[in-house]
Amino acid sequence: MESKKILHNVFQNIEVGIGEVSKVVGVSQRQLRYWEKKGYIEPISDDNSGVRRYNLSTLYLIVFIKEQLDNGFTLAAAFERSKDIKLKSKIVRTFFEHTFSDVEITDAEKGYGEIDLGDFRTEDGEKYHFKGVLDAHGRYVKIDK
DNA sequence: GTTCTAACA
DNA sequence: TGTTAGAA
């Protein structure tokens, strides 16, 4: 199997118990159960033991909500913001799908390189090839027609 | 020892 | 929201 898929599988199958989540993220178990009752988070559903397990994406959600809470937002506001972030992330991911196919290192010492961003088209259908460049001049894009 | 629900503070 | 009780 392709290593990319294996990794994806690994991350997809990571499960964390409520105790560990609580300890690591700094959210009480009581809060976690309350958020669940409110419908903001959901444990992995496949087991009927009644013991809560959370997957990676839920863990990210929990961390995000915790951060928002620390920044003074209410729980409801935090959740709304998480939905916003999730949608935006999806848009970005879709747009950049199958890009970043290659990165050429131009200066290993200084950490410079060129990222192949792939082909994009304009509204009119004209195609361009983009490269993201990082060098002594900073970061910019190169466009080839 | 951990996690569960429910209830009280 | 914290904390505790008693059970699983």
Coordinates of C-alpha atoms (C1' of nucleotides) in Angstrom, one line a residue:
Chain A
M1 CA 0.0 0.0 0.0
E2 CA 1.1 3.5 -0.7
S3 CA 2.7 5.1 2.4
K4 CA 0.4 8.1 2.1
K5 CA -2.6 5.9 2.5
I6 CA -1.1 4.0 5.3
L7 CA -0.4 7.3 7.2
H8 CA -4.0 8.4 6.4
N9 CA -5.2 5.2 7.9
V10 CA -3.1 5.5 10.9
F11 CA -4.3 9.0 11.7
Q12 CA -7.9 8.0 10.9
N13 CA -7.8 5.2 13.4
I14 CA -6.2 7.0 16.3
E15 CA -8.5 7.0 19.3
V16 CA -8.1 8.8 22.6
G17 CA -10.0 8.3 25.8
I18 CA -11.7 11.0 27.7
G19 CA -9.2 10.9 30.5
E20 CA -6.3 11.5 28.3
V21 CA -8.0 14.2 26.3
S22 CA -9.0 16.0 29.5
K23 CA -5.4 15.8 30.8
V24 CA -3.6 16.8 27.6
V25 CA -6.0 19.5 26.4
G26 CA -7.0 20.9 29.7
V27 CA -10.7 20.5 29.4
S28 CA -12.5 18.7 32.2
Q29 CA -14.3 15.4 31.6
R30 CA -17.5 17.1 32.8
Q31 CA -17.1 19.7 30.1
L32 CA -16.5 17.1 27.4
R33 CA -19.7 15.2 28.3
Y34 CA -21.5 18.5 28.5
W35 CA -20.3 19.6 25.0
E36 CA -21.5 16.2 23.7
K37 CA -24.9 16.6 25.2
K38 CA -25.1 20.0 23.5
G39 CA -24.3 18.3 20.2
Y40 CA -21.0 20.0 19.7
I41 CA -18.7 17.0 19.8
E42 CA -19.3 13.3 19.2
P43 CA -17.4 10.3 20.4
I44 CA -16.6 7.3 18.2
S45 CA -19.9 5.5 17.9
D46 CA -18.9 2.0 16.9
D47 CA -18.6 0.5 20.4
N48 CA -21.5 0.0 22.7
S49 CA -19.5 -0.1 25.9
G50 CA -20.6 3.4 26.9
V51 CA -17.0 4.4 27.2
R52 CA -16.1 7.5 25.2
R53 CA -13.3 7.5 22.6
Y54 CA -12.5 10.4 20.4
N55 CA -10.9 10.4 16.9
L56 CA -8.3 12.9 15.7
S57 CA -10.6 15.3 14.0
T58 CA -12.8 15.5 17.2
L59 CA -9.6 16.0 19.1
Y60 CA -8.7 19.0 16.9
L61 CA -12.2 20.3 17.4
I62 CA -11.8 20.0 21.2
V63 CA -8.5 21.9 21.1
F64 CA -10.0 24.6 18.9
I65 CA -13.0 25.1 21.2
K66 CA -10.8 25.2 24.2
E67 CA -8.6 27.9 22.5
Q68 CA -11.7 30.0 21.7
L69 CA -13.0 29.6 25.3
D70 CA -9.6 30.8 26.6
N71 CA -9.9 33.8 24.3
G72 CA -13.2 34.8 25.8
F73 CA -15.7 33.3 23.4
T74 CA -18.8 31.5 24.6
L75 CA -19.1 27.7 23.9
A76 CA -21.8 28.4 21.3
A77 CA -19.6 31.0 19.6
A78 CA -16.6 28.7 19.7
F79 CA -18.6 26.0 17.9
E80 CA -19.9 28.4 15.3
R81 CA -16.3 29.5 14.6
S82 CA -15.2 25.9 14.3
K83 CA -17.7 25.3 11.6
D84 CA -16.5 28.4 9.8
I85 CA -12.9 27.2 10.0
K86 CA -13.8 23.8 8.8
L87 CA -15.6 25.1 5.7
K88 CA -12.7 27.4 4.9
S89 CA -10.2 24.6 5.3
K90 CA -12.2 22.4 2.9
I91 CA -12.3 25.2 0.3
V92 CA -8.5 25.6 0.6
R93 CA -7.9 21.9 0.4
T94 CA -10.1 21.5 -2.6
F95 CA -8.4 24.3 -4.4
F96 CA -4.9 23.0 -3.8
E97 CA -5.8 19.4 -4.4
H98 CA -3.1 17.6 -6.4
T99 CA -0.7 20.5 -6.2
F100 CA 2.5 20.8 -4.3
S101 CA 3.5 17.9 -6.4
D102 CA 7.2 18.8 -6.3
V103 CA 9.5 21.0 -4.4
E104 CA 12.9 21.8 -5.7
I105 CA 15.5 22.8 -3.2
T106 CA 17.5 25.7 -4.6
D107 CA 19.6 26.4 -1.5
A108 CA 19.7 23.8 1.2
E109 CA 21.8 26.0 3.5
K110 CA 19.4 28.9 3.5
G111 CA 16.3 26.8 3.1
Y112 CA 15.3 28.2 -0.3
G113 CA 13.3 26.3 -2.8
E114 CA 10.7 26.3 -5.6
I115 CA 7.3 24.7 -5.1
D116 CA 5.5 23.4 -8.1
L117 CA 1.9 24.7 -7.6
G118 CA 0.6 23.1 -10.7
D119 CA -1.7 24.3 -13.5
F120 CA -4.5 26.8 -13.0
R121 CA -6.8 28.5 -15.4
T122 CA -8.3 31.9 -15.4
E123 CA -12.0 32.6 -15.8
D124 CA -11.5 32.8 -19.5
G125 CA -10.0 29.4 -19.6
E126 CA -6.4 30.5 -20.2
K127 CA -4.0 28.1 -18.5
Y128 CA -1.0 29.1 -16.4
H129 CA 1.6 27.2 -14.5
F130 CA 2.5 28.5 -11.1
K131 CA 5.6 28.1 -9.0
G132 CA 6.0 29.4 -5.5
V133 CA 9.4 30.6 -4.9
L134 CA 11.3 31.2 -1.7
D135 CA 14.7 32.8 -2.0
A136 CA 16.7 35.9 -1.0
H137 CA 14.0 38.1 -2.3
G138 CA 11.4 36.6 -0.1
R139 CA 8.4 34.6 -1.3
Y140 CA 6.7 35.2 -4.6
V141 CA 5.1 33.3 -7.5
K142 CA 6.4 32.6 -11.0
I143 CA 3.8 32.3 -13.7
D144 CA 4.4 30.6 -17.0
K145 CA 1.8 30.7 -19.7
Chain B
dG1 C1' -7.5 2.3 38.0
dT2 C1' -10.8 4.5 34.7
dT3 C1' -15.2 6.0 33.2
dC4 C1' -20.1 6.1 33.6
dT5 C1' -24.5 8.8 35.2
dA6 C1' -26.8 11.5 38.4
dA7 C1' -27.2 14.7 41.8
dC8 C1' -25.7 18.3 44.9
dA9 C1' -22.9 22.2 45.9
Chain C
dT1 C1' -18.8 24.2 36.3
dG2 C1' -16.6 21.3 40.1
dT3 C1' -17.1 17.5 42.8
dT4 C1' -18.9 13.4 44.7
dA5 C1' -21.5 9.0 45.0
dG6 C1' -21.9 4.3 43.7
dA7 C1' -21.8 1.1 39.9
dA8 C1' -19.7 -1.1 35.7

